[in-house]
Short mmCIF file of C-alpha atoms in Angstrom, two decimals:
data_model
loop_
_atom_site.label_atom_id
_atom_site.label_comp_id
_atom_site.label_asym_id
_atom_site.label_seq_id
_atom_site.Cartn_x
_atom_site.Cartn_y
_atom_site.Cartn_z
CA UNK A 1268 87.66 2.03 13.47
CA UNK A 1269 90.25 4.65 12.36
CA UNK A 1270 92.72 5.74 15.08
CA UNK A 1271 91.14 3.47 17.69
CA UNK A 1272 93.54 1.84 20.14
CA UNK A 1273 90.96 -0.67 21.35
CA UNK A 1274 91.63 -4.40 20.99
CA UNK A 1275 88.19 -5.94 20.44
CA UNK A 1276 89.23 -9.58 20.48
CA UNK A 1277 91.08 -9.14 23.79
CA UNK A 1278 88.03 -7.35 25.21
CA UNK A 1279 85.89 -10.29 24.11
CA UNK A 1280 88.23 -12.78 25.79
CA UNK A 1281 88.13 -10.72 29.00
CA UNK A 1282 84.32 -10.89 29.22
CA UNK A 1283 81.40 -11.78 26.99
CA UNK A 1284 77.86 -13.09 27.18
CA UNK A 1285 77.95 -16.86 27.83
CA UNK A 1286 78.10 -18.78 24.57
CA UNK A 1287 78.75 -15.67 22.43
CA UNK A 1288 81.23 -15.86 19.56
CA UNK A 1289 83.49 -13.04 18.34
CA UNK A 1290 82.60 -11.51 14.97
CA UNK A 1291 85.27 -9.33 13.37
CA UNK A 1292 83.70 -7.28 10.56
CA UNK A 1293 87.14 -6.59 9.13
CA UNK A 1294 87.71 -10.33 8.71
CA UNK A 1295 84.27 -11.17 7.30
CA UNK A 1296 84.65 -8.68 4.47
CA UNK A 1297 85.84 -8.15 0.92
CA UNK A 1298 89.16 -6.63 -0.09
CA UNK A 1299 88.99 -3.13 -1.60
CA UNK A 1300 91.51 -1.63 -3.99
CA UNK A 1301 91.85 1.43 -1.73
CA UNK A 1302 92.29 -0.64 1.40
CA UNK A 1303 88.89 0.27 2.87
CA UNK A 1304 87.89 -1.77 5.92
CA UNK A 1305 84.80 -3.89 6.66
CA UNK A 1306 83.46 -3.84 3.10
CA UNK A 1307 80.55 -6.21 2.50
CA UNK A 1308 81.80 -9.77 1.98
CA UNK A 1309 80.92 -12.01 -0.90
CA UNK A 1310 78.17 -14.53 -0.33
CA UNK A 1311 80.69 -17.32 0.01
CA UNK A 1312 82.81 -15.46 2.58
CA UNK A 1313 79.66 -14.76 4.59
CA UNK A 1314 78.55 -18.40 4.35
CA UNK A 1315 81.99 -19.67 5.40
CA UNK A 1316 81.88 -17.44 8.48
CA UNK A 1317 78.40 -18.68 9.36
CA UNK A 1318 79.57 -22.28 9.07
CA UNK A 1319 82.50 -21.64 11.42
CA UNK A 1320 80.14 -20.03 13.93
CA UNK A 1321 77.80 -23.03 13.74
CA UNK A 1322 75.06 -20.94 12.16
CA UNK A 1323 72.42 -22.54 9.96
CA UNK A 1324 69.75 -20.85 7.83
CA UNK A 1325 67.16 -21.14 10.64
CA UNK A 1326 69.47 -20.04 13.46
CA UNK A 1327 68.35 -16.89 15.26
CA UNK A 1328 71.49 -14.73 15.39
CA UNK A 1329 71.63 -12.04 18.10
CA UNK A 1330 74.32 -9.41 17.67
CA UNK A 1331 75.72 -7.09 20.32
CA UNK A 1332 78.67 -4.76 20.80
CA UNK A 1333 80.41 -3.16 23.77
CA UNK A 1334 79.34 0.45 23.15
CA UNK A 1335 75.64 -0.34 23.51
CA UNK A 1336 74.78 0.51 19.91
CA UNK A 1337 77.62 1.07 17.46
CA UNK A 1338 78.89 -1.74 15.23
CA UNK A 1339 76.05 -4.21 15.85
CA UNK A 1340 73.62 -2.52 13.39
CA UNK A 1341 76.22 -2.83 10.63
CA UNK A 1342 76.58 -6.54 11.38
CA UNK A 1343 72.80 -6.89 11.33
CA UNK A 1344 72.75 -5.13 7.96
CA UNK A 1345 75.16 -7.77 6.64
CA UNK A 1346 72.98 -10.66 7.84
CA UNK A 1347 69.75 -9.12 6.54
CA UNK A 1348 71.28 -8.16 3.18
CA UNK A 1349 72.26 -11.80 2.68
CA UNK A 1350 68.70 -12.85 3.47
CA UNK A 1351 69.23 -14.09 7.03
CA UNK A 1352 66.05 -12.58 8.45
CA UNK A 1353 66.25 -14.40 11.78
CA UNK A 1354 68.75 -11.86 13.14
CA UNK A 1355 68.49 -9.17 15.80
CA UNK A 1356 70.49 -6.56 17.70
CA UNK A 1357 70.67 -6.59 21.49
CA UNK A 1358 69.76 -2.98 22.28
CA UNK A 1359 72.31 -1.63 24.73
CA UNK A 1360 74.70 -4.47 24.02
CA UNK A 1361 77.05 -5.86 26.65
CA UNK A 1362 76.75 -2.77 28.92
CA UNK A 1363 72.97 -3.23 29.19
CA UNK A 1364 73.52 -6.93 29.89
CA UNK A 1365 75.92 -6.06 32.71
CA UNK A 1366 73.60 -3.33 34.03
CA UNK A 1367 70.92 -6.00 34.35
CA UNK A 1368 73.18 -8.06 36.60
CA UNK A 1369 73.37 -10.89 34.07
CA UNK A 1370 76.32 -13.33 33.96
CA UNK A 1371 79.36 -13.13 31.73
CA UNK A 1372 82.21 -15.50 31.01
CA UNK A 1373 85.81 -15.08 29.91
CA UNK A 1374 88.30 -16.95 27.80
CA UNK A 1375 88.34 -18.31 24.28
CA UNK A 1376 85.07 -19.71 22.92
CA UNK A 1377 84.47 -23.42 23.03
CA UNK A 1378 84.82 -25.22 19.69
CA UNK A 1379 81.74 -25.12 17.49
CA UNK A 1380 80.27 -27.88 15.39
CA UNK A 1381 80.83 -26.66 11.85
CA UNK A 1382 77.58 -26.45 9.91
CA UNK A 1383 76.63 -26.18 6.25
CA UNK A 1384 75.39 -22.79 5.08
CA UNK A 1385 74.34 -22.36 1.44
CA UNK A 1386 75.95 -19.50 -0.47
CA UNK A 1387 73.40 -16.67 -0.26
CA UNK A 1388 72.61 -14.08 -2.90
CA UNK A 1389 73.26 -10.48 -1.98
CA UNK A 1390 70.19 -8.24 -2.09
CA UNK A 1391 71.75 -5.75 -4.48
CA UNK A 1392 69.10 -3.08 -3.90
CA UNK A 1393 70.26 -2.78 -0.27
CA UNK A 1394 73.69 -1.43 -1.29
CA UNK A 1395 74.83 1.57 -3.28
CA UNK A 1396 78.16 1.70 -5.10
CA UNK A 1397 80.48 4.65 -5.62
CA UNK A 1398 79.29 4.97 -9.21
CA UNK A 1399 75.63 4.98 -8.15
CA UNK A 1400 76.25 7.66 -5.52
CA UNK A 1401 78.10 9.86 -7.99
CA UNK A 1402 75.26 9.53 -10.49
CA UNK A 1403 72.71 10.14 -7.75
CA UNK A 1404 74.45 13.32 -6.59
CA UNK A 1405 74.10 14.90 -10.03
CA UNK A 1406 70.62 13.61 -10.89
CA UNK A 1407 67.95 16.17 -11.67
CA UNK A 1408 65.03 13.70 -11.65
CA UNK A 1409 63.75 13.92 -8.08
CA UNK A 1410 61.52 10.83 -8.20
CA UNK A 1411 64.50 8.68 -9.24
CA UNK A 1412 66.98 10.16 -6.74
CA UNK A 1413 67.89 8.66 -3.37
CA UNK A 1414 67.91 11.00 -0.41
CA UNK A 1415 71.38 10.50 1.07
CA UNK A 1416 71.60 10.87 4.87
CA UNK A 1417 75.10 11.42 6.29
CA UNK A 1418 75.61 9.81 9.71
CA UNK A 1419 78.84 11.69 10.53
CA UNK A 1420 79.03 14.66 12.89
CA UNK A 1421 77.91 18.10 11.70
CA UNK A 1422 81.53 19.23 11.83
CA UNK A 1423 82.76 16.55 9.46
CA UNK A 1424 79.72 17.05 7.21
CA UNK A 1425 80.31 20.80 6.94
CA UNK A 1426 84.08 20.43 6.48
CA UNK A 1427 84.86 22.24 9.72
CA UNK A 1428 86.36 19.16 11.41
CA UNK A 1429 88.93 16.79 9.87
CA UNK A 1430 88.26 13.20 8.92
CA UNK A 1431 89.84 10.63 11.28
CA UNK A 1432 91.52 8.86 8.36
CA UNK A 1433 94.55 10.74 7.08
CA UNK A 1434 94.48 11.92 3.48
CA UNK A 1435 90.71 12.30 3.29
CA UNK A 1436 89.04 15.65 2.83
CA UNK A 1437 86.08 16.49 5.04
CA UNK A 1438 82.86 17.88 3.63
CA UNK A 1439 79.93 15.95 2.20
CA UNK A 1440 78.44 14.29 -0.86
CA UNK A 1441 76.58 16.87 -2.97
CA UNK A 1442 72.85 17.06 -2.13
CA UNK A 1443 73.20 14.86 0.95
CA UNK A 1444 71.72 15.89 4.31
CA UNK A 1445 73.31 15.73 7.74
CA UNK A 1446 71.81 13.34 10.31
CA UNK A 1447 74.46 12.42 12.93
CA UNK A 1448 73.95 8.84 14.09
CA UNK A 1449 74.06 9.76 17.78
CA UNK A 1450 70.76 11.64 17.41
CA UNK A 1451 68.99 8.27 17.07
CA UNK A 1452 70.50 7.11 20.37
CA UNK A 1453 69.99 7.66 24.09
CA UNK A 1454 72.81 7.77 26.64
CA UNK A 1455 72.38 5.33 29.52
CA UNK A 1456 74.43 5.07 32.72
CA UNK A 1457 75.82 1.71 33.73
CA UNK A 1458 76.22 0.45 37.27
CA UNK A 1459 79.95 1.25 37.14
CA UNK A 1460 79.32 4.84 36.08
CA UNK A 1461 80.23 4.38 32.42
CA UNK A 1462 77.82 5.44 29.70
CA UNK A 1463 76.44 3.37 26.85
CA UNK A 1464 73.83 3.86 24.14
CA UNK A 1465 70.43 2.45 23.27
CA UNK A 1466 68.03 3.32 20.47
CA UNK A 1467 65.44 6.01 21.06
CA UNK A 1468 61.80 4.88 20.88
CA UNK A 1469 60.45 4.98 17.29
CA UNK A 1470 58.31 8.05 17.95
CA UNK A 1471 61.41 9.99 19.06
CA UNK A 1472 63.42 8.72 16.09
CA UNK A 1473 60.66 10.09 13.86
CA UNK A 1474 60.95 13.51 15.50
CA UNK A 1475 64.70 13.51 14.88
CA UNK A 1476 64.12 12.59 11.23
CA UNK A 1477 61.52 15.36 10.87
CA UNK A 1478 64.00 17.91 12.23
CA UNK A 1479 66.61 16.75 9.71
CA UNK A 1480 64.51 16.45 6.53
CA UNK A 1481 61.14 18.04 7.34
CA UNK A 1482 57.73 16.58 8.12
CA UNK A 1483 56.62 16.20 4.51
CA UNK A 1484 59.72 14.32 3.42
CA UNK A 1485 59.55 12.18 6.55
CA UNK A 1486 56.04 11.07 5.59
CA UNK A 1487 57.19 10.33 2.04
CA UNK A 1488 60.18 8.32 3.30
CA UNK A 1489 58.02 6.21 5.61
CA UNK A 1490 55.44 5.64 2.87
CA UNK A 1491 58.20 4.56 0.46
CA UNK A 1492 57.81 7.46 -1.97
CA UNK A 1493 61.38 8.67 -1.37
CA UNK A 1494 64.21 6.10 -1.29
CA UNK A 1495 66.94 6.70 1.27
CA UNK A 1496 70.64 5.84 1.30
CA UNK A 1497 72.61 6.11 4.53
CA UNK A 1498 76.27 7.07 4.44
CA UNK A 1499 79.14 7.84 6.82
CA UNK A 1500 82.95 7.70 6.75
CA UNK A 1501 83.36 3.95 6.31
CA UNK A 1502 79.91 2.35 6.27
CA UNK A 1503 79.81 1.57 10.02
CA UNK A 1504 77.63 4.24 11.65
CA UNK A 1505 75.49 4.40 8.50
CA UNK A 1506 74.20 1.08 9.85
CA UNK A 1507 72.78 2.90 12.89
CA UNK A 1508 70.72 5.20 10.67
CA UNK A 1509 69.70 2.18 8.58
CA UNK A 1510 68.39 0.29 11.61
CA UNK A 1511 66.77 3.38 13.13
CA UNK A 1512 64.83 3.94 9.92
CA UNK A 1513 63.91 0.27 9.82
CA UNK A 1514 62.39 0.73 13.27
CA UNK A 1515 60.11 3.33 11.67
CA UNK A 1516 59.04 0.81 9.03
CA UNK A 1517 61.09 2.33 6.19
CA UNK A 1518 61.51 -0.24 3.40
CA UNK A 1519 63.15 1.66 0.53
CA UNK A 1520 66.50 2.06 2.19
CA UNK A 1521 70.07 1.24 1.18
CA UNK A 1522 73.57 1.79 2.56
CA UNK A 1523 76.59 3.29 0.81
CA UNK A 1524 79.31 0.81 1.64
CA UNK A 1525 82.32 2.86 0.55
CA UNK A 1526 81.64 5.94 2.68
CA UNK A 1527 83.62 9.14 2.10
CA UNK A 1528 86.36 8.00 -0.28
#
């Protein structure tokens, strides 16, 4: 993520769930002309990564991160958008695993047996492009317009706080609504005193959504009458809103991959 000094691969080598492999979303991605990170990969890039991880079409893939809930929903979005339905997020991630007193291991992963993974077709309706978002922001036909939910902080949404990436203006996409991703999450305390996040129960996520968009629109979203697109600065925390809404049973939902350009 922008301005982060963390070294994820080194953290993985230091400790990880036994048998887990390291997934770098910046490596399993597509190049972008503006240099944007962790853009959705092509089907072949995704399939190649699966093969190197020893994943087959029927493999149940469980994804976790070290914040509790942060980047894992975005990785899940990638698997589901390429049709790999047997995929899940470990709620609470590595911190919850450690809090449960479960074992970890360190070091580089053992070599995997390379598998064959057929090139999947991207579910195009799950993604929105820059051009689609621009058209959506100026549309006057409400029943054909996505409701865009912005996962960034209120300060970045309003323009009060700067964007973490230099050269980008803060503010928001016209007609989008603010729904900071952390509102879908609960802070937990680990055994070592550090905090991590887990998803709120669905009934509490619904209350958060009602506060952001209203009860009537919430009902319409859940029934599928209003399509939703989640957005953020780079497409990462938009995945948290995406998964939170999926936990409510929302089906007409997409993600804006290019974030705030």
